[in-house]
Amino acid sequence: MKILVTYSSRTGNTKKVAEAIFDSMPKENSTLLPMENVTTPEEYDVIFIGYWVDKGMPNAETQAFMEKVRGKNTGVFVTLGDYPHTNHAKESLQNGVRILENQGNKVLCEFICQGKIDEKLIEAFKKFPEGHFHALTEEKLKKYAIAALHPNDEDIREAQEIFKKGLERLCS
């Protein structure tokens, strides 16, 4: 069984989770590649896909990649600046799951955690007027500071466990 762990990462968060998941996979027949370097997804039996959230969706590169993946066993791992238990986070994860399922894929496992936000994005938020959805507030600055501490060791262990179990269920 050929396994691919692939990811799109803007600030390094998703890459860190991808590397951890890859480290928990059987080394024979497992590959870790940034999404832009995957040329033949059809050659893999299992594809674990990681993305960063952009407006509640997988980022554009990931959406395009997901639409090429058909009839595979897959898993999804996601990083975002919001708290992972929020409705926004849950919907952002499910939006990726839905894209894969709509292409006839089976989603074996899912994981989401916080990750630091790109400083350029925070600078852009400073330009929004008070009251705008993306305007910076003390609460958002606190959330972004907490997000910068992730993915942490606990997040990494959880991701590894979820994806190992997903693969075990497939193999049993």
PDB file of C-alpha atoms in Angstrom:
ATOM      1  CA  MET A   1       0.000   0.000   0.000  1.00  0.00           C
ATOM      2  CA  LYS A   2       1.457   3.357  -1.076  1.00  0.00           C
ATOM      3  CA  ILE A   3       0.838   6.247   1.325  1.00  0.00           C
ATOM      4  CA  LEU A   4       1.239   9.937   0.531  1.00  0.00           C
ATOM      5  CA  VAL A   5       1.309  12.656   3.170  1.00  0.00           C
ATOM      6  CA  THR A   6       0.997  15.996   1.395  1.00  0.00           C
ATOM      7  CA  TYR A   7       0.383  19.530   2.533  1.00  0.00           C
ATOM      8  CA  SER A   8       0.111  23.198   1.705  1.00  0.00           C
ATOM      9  CA  SER A   9       1.643  25.448   4.345  1.00  0.00           C
ATOM     10  CA  ARG A  10       1.838  29.228   4.505  1.00  0.00           C
ATOM     11  CA  THR A  11       3.577  29.743   7.849  1.00  0.00           C
ATOM     12  CA  GLY A  12       4.991  26.269   8.544  1.00  0.00           C
ATOM     13  CA  ASN A  13       2.164  25.035  10.794  1.00  0.00           C
ATOM     14  CA  THR A  14       0.679  22.515   8.396  1.00  0.00           C
ATOM     15  CA  LYS A  15       4.128  21.364   7.310  1.00  0.00           C
ATOM     16  CA  LYS A  16       4.984  20.613  10.950  1.00  0.00           C
ATOM     17  CA  VAL A  17       1.843  18.485  11.351  1.00  0.00           C
ATOM     18  CA  ALA A  18       2.516  16.744   8.006  1.00  0.00           C
ATOM     19  CA  GLU A  19       6.047  15.811   9.066  1.00  0.00           C
ATOM     20  CA  ALA A  20       4.747  14.418  12.358  1.00  0.00           C
ATOM     21  CA  ILE A  21       2.065  12.331  10.639  1.00  0.00           C
ATOM     22  CA  PHE A  22       4.637  11.053   8.149  1.00  0.00           C
ATOM     23  CA  ASP A  23       6.965  10.093  11.018  1.00  0.00           C
ATOM     24  CA  SER A  24       4.187   7.886  12.434  1.00  0.00           C
ATOM     25  CA  MET A  25       3.613   6.035   9.132  1.00  0.00           C
ATOM     26  CA  PRO A  26       5.308   2.804   8.042  1.00  0.00           C
ATOM     27  CA  LYS A  27       8.478   3.921   6.240  1.00  0.00           C
ATOM     28  CA  GLU A  28       8.224   1.470   3.368  1.00  0.00           C
ATOM     29  CA  ASN A  29       6.009   2.885   0.627  1.00  0.00           C
ATOM     30  CA  SER A  30       5.305   6.176   2.453  1.00  0.00           C
ATOM     31  CA  THR A  31       6.095   9.553   0.906  1.00  0.00           C
ATOM     32  CA  LEU A  32       6.018  13.109   2.257  1.00  0.00           C
ATOM     33  CA  LEU A  33       5.701  15.898  -0.324  1.00  0.00           C
ATOM     34  CA  PRO A  34       4.581  19.501  -0.437  1.00  0.00           C
ATOM     35  CA  MET A  35       1.397  19.591  -2.502  1.00  0.00           C
ATOM     36  CA  GLU A  36       3.015  21.534  -5.345  1.00  0.00           C
ATOM     37  CA  ASN A  37       5.447  18.617  -5.876  1.00  0.00           C
ATOM     38  CA  VAL A  38       2.780  15.915  -6.214  1.00  0.00           C
ATOM     39  CA  THR A  39       2.439  15.120  -9.908  1.00  0.00           C
ATOM     40  CA  THR A  40       0.702  11.736  -9.836  1.00  0.00           C
ATOM     41  CA  PRO A  41      -1.715  11.391  -6.910  1.00  0.00           C
ATOM     42  CA  GLU A  42      -3.382   8.460  -8.660  1.00  0.00           C
ATOM     43  CA  GLU A  43      -0.371   6.220  -7.899  1.00  0.00           C
ATOM     44  CA  TYR A  44      -1.105   6.297  -4.142  1.00  0.00           C
ATOM     45  CA  ASP A  45      -3.614   4.126  -2.284  1.00  0.00           C
ATOM     46  CA  VAL A  46      -3.893   6.444   0.727  1.00  0.00           C
ATOM     47  CA  ILE A  47      -3.516  10.219   0.636  1.00  0.00           C
ATOM     48  CA  PHE A  48      -3.377  12.312   3.791  1.00  0.00           C
ATOM     49  CA  ILE A  49      -3.938  15.968   2.903  1.00  0.00           C
ATOM     50  CA  GLY A  50      -3.081  18.985   5.036  1.00  0.00           C
ATOM     51  CA  TYR A  51      -4.142  22.574   4.508  1.00  0.00           C
ATOM     52  CA  TRP A  52      -4.406  25.972   6.096  1.00  0.00           C
ATOM     53  CA  VAL A  53      -7.798  27.617   6.286  1.00  0.00           C
ATOM     54  CA  ASP A  54      -8.620  30.544   4.018  1.00  0.00           C
ATOM     55  CA  LYS A  55     -12.052  32.094   4.539  1.00  0.00           C
ATOM     56  CA  GLY A  56     -13.444  28.895   6.034  1.00  0.00           C
ATOM     57  CA  MET A  57     -12.201  26.698   3.201  1.00  0.00           C
ATOM     58  CA  PRO A  58      -9.063  24.807   2.258  1.00  0.00           C
ATOM     59  CA  ASN A  59      -6.643  27.266   0.667  1.00  0.00           C
ATOM     60  CA  ALA A  60      -6.916  27.500  -3.143  1.00  0.00           C
ATOM     61  CA  GLU A  61      -3.961  25.199  -3.882  1.00  0.00           C
ATOM     62  CA  THR A  62      -5.468  22.485  -1.697  1.00  0.00           C
ATOM     63  CA  GLN A  63      -8.945  22.835  -3.163  1.00  0.00           C
ATOM     64  CA  ALA A  64      -7.534  22.352  -6.672  1.00  0.00           C
ATOM     65  CA  PHE A  65      -5.522  19.330  -5.506  1.00  0.00           C
ATOM     66  CA  MET A  66      -8.499  17.754  -3.709  1.00  0.00           C
ATOM     67  CA  GLU A  67     -10.592  17.993  -6.855  1.00  0.00           C
ATOM     68  CA  LYS A  68      -8.015  15.800  -8.659  1.00  0.00           C
ATOM     69  CA  VAL A  69      -8.092  13.068  -6.007  1.00  0.00           C
ATOM     70  CA  ARG A  70     -10.715  10.444  -6.864  1.00  0.00           C
ATOM     71  CA  GLY A  71     -11.691   7.124  -5.325  1.00  0.00           C
ATOM     72  CA  LYS A  72      -8.966   7.099  -2.678  1.00  0.00           C
ATOM     73  CA  ASN A  73      -8.713   6.452   1.032  1.00  0.00           C
ATOM     74  CA  THR A  74      -7.864   9.849   2.473  1.00  0.00           C
ATOM     75  CA  GLY A  75      -7.398  11.812   5.656  1.00  0.00           C
ATOM     76  CA  VAL A  76      -7.523  15.534   6.334  1.00  0.00           C
ATOM     77  CA  PHE A  77      -5.438  17.633   8.713  1.00  0.00           C
ATOM     78  CA  VAL A  78      -5.983  21.344   9.122  1.00  0.00           C
ATOM     79  CA  THR A  79      -4.396  24.328  10.846  1.00  0.00           C
ATOM     80  CA  LEU A  80      -6.037  27.684  11.481  1.00  0.00           C
ATOM     81  CA  GLY A  81      -5.718  30.713  13.718  1.00  0.00           C
ATOM     82  CA  ASP A  82      -9.052  30.165  15.437  1.00  0.00           C
ATOM     83  CA  TYR A  83      -9.669  27.875  18.378  1.00  0.00           C
ATOM     84  CA  PRO A  84     -10.215  24.303  17.087  1.00  0.00           C
ATOM     85  CA  HIS A  85     -13.472  23.778  19.011  1.00  0.00           C
ATOM     86  CA  THR A  86     -15.322  26.713  17.371  1.00  0.00           C
ATOM     87  CA  ASN A  87     -18.037  26.335  14.763  1.00  0.00           C
ATOM     88  CA  HIS A  88     -15.785  28.140  12.273  1.00  0.00           C
ATOM     89  CA  ALA A  89     -13.025  25.573  12.812  1.00  0.00           C
ATOM     90  CA  LYS A  90     -15.383  22.607  12.568  1.00  0.00           C
ATOM     91  CA  GLU A  91     -16.929  23.971   9.365  1.00  0.00           C
ATOM     92  CA  SER A  92     -13.473  24.663   7.905  1.00  0.00           C
ATOM     93  CA  LEU A  93     -12.519  21.029   8.475  1.00  0.00           C
ATOM     94  CA  GLN A  94     -15.832  19.698   7.153  1.00  0.00           C
ATOM     95  CA  ASN A  95     -15.534  21.825   4.012  1.00  0.00           C
ATOM     96  CA  GLY A  96     -12.361  19.914   3.135  1.00  0.00           C
ATOM     97  CA  VAL A  97     -13.950  16.570   4.005  1.00  0.00           C
ATOM     98  CA  ARG A  98     -16.932  17.414   1.799  1.00  0.00           C
ATOM     99  CA  ILE A  99     -14.724  18.229  -1.205  1.00  0.00           C
ATOM    100  CA  LEU A 100     -12.980  14.858  -0.899  1.00  0.00           C
ATOM    101  CA  GLU A 101     -16.196  12.912  -0.394  1.00  0.00           C
ATOM    102  CA  ASN A 102     -17.763  14.633  -3.417  1.00  0.00           C
ATOM    103  CA  GLN A 103     -14.912  13.174  -5.498  1.00  0.00           C
ATOM    104  CA  GLY A 104     -15.741   9.633  -4.349  1.00  0.00           C
ATOM    105  CA  ASN A 105     -13.048   9.441  -1.686  1.00  0.00           C
ATOM    106  CA  LYS A 106     -13.373   7.801   1.715  1.00  0.00           C
ATOM    107  CA  VAL A 107     -12.151  10.004   4.574  1.00  0.00           C
ATOM    108  CA  LEU A 108     -10.512   7.773   7.188  1.00  0.00           C
ATOM    109  CA  CYS A 109      -9.444  10.422   9.688  1.00  0.00           C
ATOM    110  CA  GLU A 110      -9.628  14.130  10.479  1.00  0.00           C
ATOM    111  CA  PHE A 111      -7.553  16.468  12.622  1.00  0.00           C
ATOM    112  CA  ILE A 112      -7.552  20.209  13.284  1.00  0.00           C
ATOM    113  CA  CYS A 113      -5.437  22.450  15.484  1.00  0.00           C
ATOM    114  CA  GLN A 114      -4.472  26.060  15.868  1.00  0.00           C
ATOM    115  CA  GLY A 115      -1.439  27.529  14.202  1.00  0.00           C
ATOM    116  CA  LYS A 116       0.212  30.913  14.032  1.00  0.00           C
ATOM    117  CA  ILE A 117      -1.253  33.461  11.672  1.00  0.00           C
ATOM    118  CA  ASP A 118       0.852  35.070   8.970  1.00  0.00           C
ATOM    119  CA  GLU A 119       2.118  38.447  10.233  1.00  0.00           C
ATOM    120  CA  LYS A 120       1.162  40.021   6.883  1.00  0.00           C
ATOM    121  CA  LEU A 121      -2.436  39.008   7.503  1.00  0.00           C
ATOM    122  CA  ILE A 122      -2.419  40.521  10.980  1.00  0.00           C
ATOM    123  CA  GLU A 123      -1.038  43.749   9.488  1.00  0.00           C
ATOM    124  CA  ALA A 124      -3.869  43.726   6.952  1.00  0.00           C
ATOM    125  CA  PHE A 125      -6.403  43.281   9.768  1.00  0.00           C
ATOM    126  CA  LYS A 126      -5.088  46.471  11.376  1.00  0.00           C
ATOM    127  CA  LYS A 127      -6.443  48.429   8.398  1.00  0.00           C
ATOM    128  CA  PHE A 128     -10.054  47.381   8.962  1.00  0.00           C
ATOM    129  CA  PRO A 129     -12.249  49.885  10.774  1.00  0.00           C
ATOM    130  CA  GLU A 130     -13.590  49.166  14.240  1.00  0.00           C
ATOM    131  CA  GLY A 131     -16.684  46.987  14.016  1.00  0.00           C
ATOM    132  CA  HIS A 132     -15.538  45.180  10.844  1.00  0.00           C
ATOM    133  CA  PHE A 133     -15.512  41.381  11.199  1.00  0.00           C
ATOM    134  CA  HIS A 134     -11.724  41.215  10.712  1.00  0.00           C
ATOM    135  CA  ALA A 135     -10.828  44.358  12.699  1.00  0.00           C
ATOM    136  CA  LEU A 136      -8.273  43.688  15.422  1.00  0.00           C
ATOM    137  CA  THR A 137      -9.553  43.611  18.977  1.00  0.00           C
ATOM    138  CA  GLU A 138      -7.840  42.720  22.232  1.00  0.00           C
ATOM    139  CA  GLU A 139      -9.666  39.384  22.183  1.00  0.00           C
ATOM    140  CA  LYS A 140      -8.406  38.582  18.672  1.00  0.00           C
ATOM    141  CA  LEU A 141      -4.862  39.603  19.541  1.00  0.00           C
ATOM    142  CA  LYS A 142      -5.011  37.231  22.517  1.00  0.00           C
ATOM    143  CA  LYS A 143      -6.317  34.419  20.302  1.00  0.00           C
ATOM    144  CA  TYR A 144      -3.539  35.059  17.761  1.00  0.00           C
ATOM    145  CA  ALA A 145      -0.917  34.955  20.527  1.00  0.00           C
ATOM    146  CA  ILE A 146      -2.266  31.593  21.681  1.00  0.00           C
ATOM    147  CA  ALA A 147      -2.393  30.348  18.074  1.00  0.00           C
ATOM    148  CA  ALA A 148       1.301  31.196  17.705  1.00  0.00           C
ATOM    149  CA  LEU A 149       2.057  28.507  20.321  1.00  0.00           C
ATOM    150  CA  HIS A 150       0.615  25.795  18.069  1.00  0.00           C
ATOM    151  CA  PRO A 151       0.951  23.198  16.780  1.00  0.00           C
ATOM    152  CA  ASN A 152       2.496  22.114  20.061  1.00  0.00           C
ATOM    153  CA  ASP A 153       3.674  18.703  21.281  1.00  0.00           C
ATOM    154  CA  GLU A 154       0.176  17.718  22.378  1.00  0.00           C
ATOM    155  CA  ASP A 155      -1.261  18.628  18.949  1.00  0.00           C
ATOM    156  CA  ILE A 156       1.480  16.607  17.260  1.00  0.00           C
ATOM    157  CA  ARG A 157       0.858  13.508  19.396  1.00  0.00           C
ATOM    158  CA  GLU A 158      -2.887  13.743  18.780  1.00  0.00           C
ATOM    159  CA  ALA A 159      -2.435  14.047  14.999  1.00  0.00           C
ATOM    160  CA  GLN A 160      -0.064  11.083  14.928  1.00  0.00           C
ATOM    161  CA  GLU A 161      -2.446   8.931  16.955  1.00  0.00           C
ATOM    162  CA  ILE A 162      -5.484   9.809  14.820  1.00  0.00           C
ATOM    163  CA  PHE A 163      -3.715   9.041  11.551  1.00  0.00           C
ATOM    164  CA  LYS A 164      -2.073   5.830  12.820  1.00  0.00           C
ATOM    165  CA  LYS A 165      -5.504   4.605  13.953  1.00  0.00           C
ATOM    166  CA  GLY A 166      -7.050   5.600  10.609  1.00  0.00           C
ATOM    167  CA  LEU A 167      -4.455   3.544   8.766  1.00  0.00           C
ATOM    168  CA  GLU A 168      -4.867   0.617  11.188  1.00  0.00           C
ATOM    169  CA  ARG A 169      -8.651   0.567  10.589  1.00  0.00           C
ATOM    170  CA  LEU A 170      -8.032   0.437   6.855  1.00  0.00           C
ATOM    171  CA  CYS A 171      -5.552  -2.427   7.209  1.00  0.00           C
ATOM    172  CA  SER A 172      -7.621  -4.539   9.608  1.00  0.00           C
TER     173      SER A 172
END
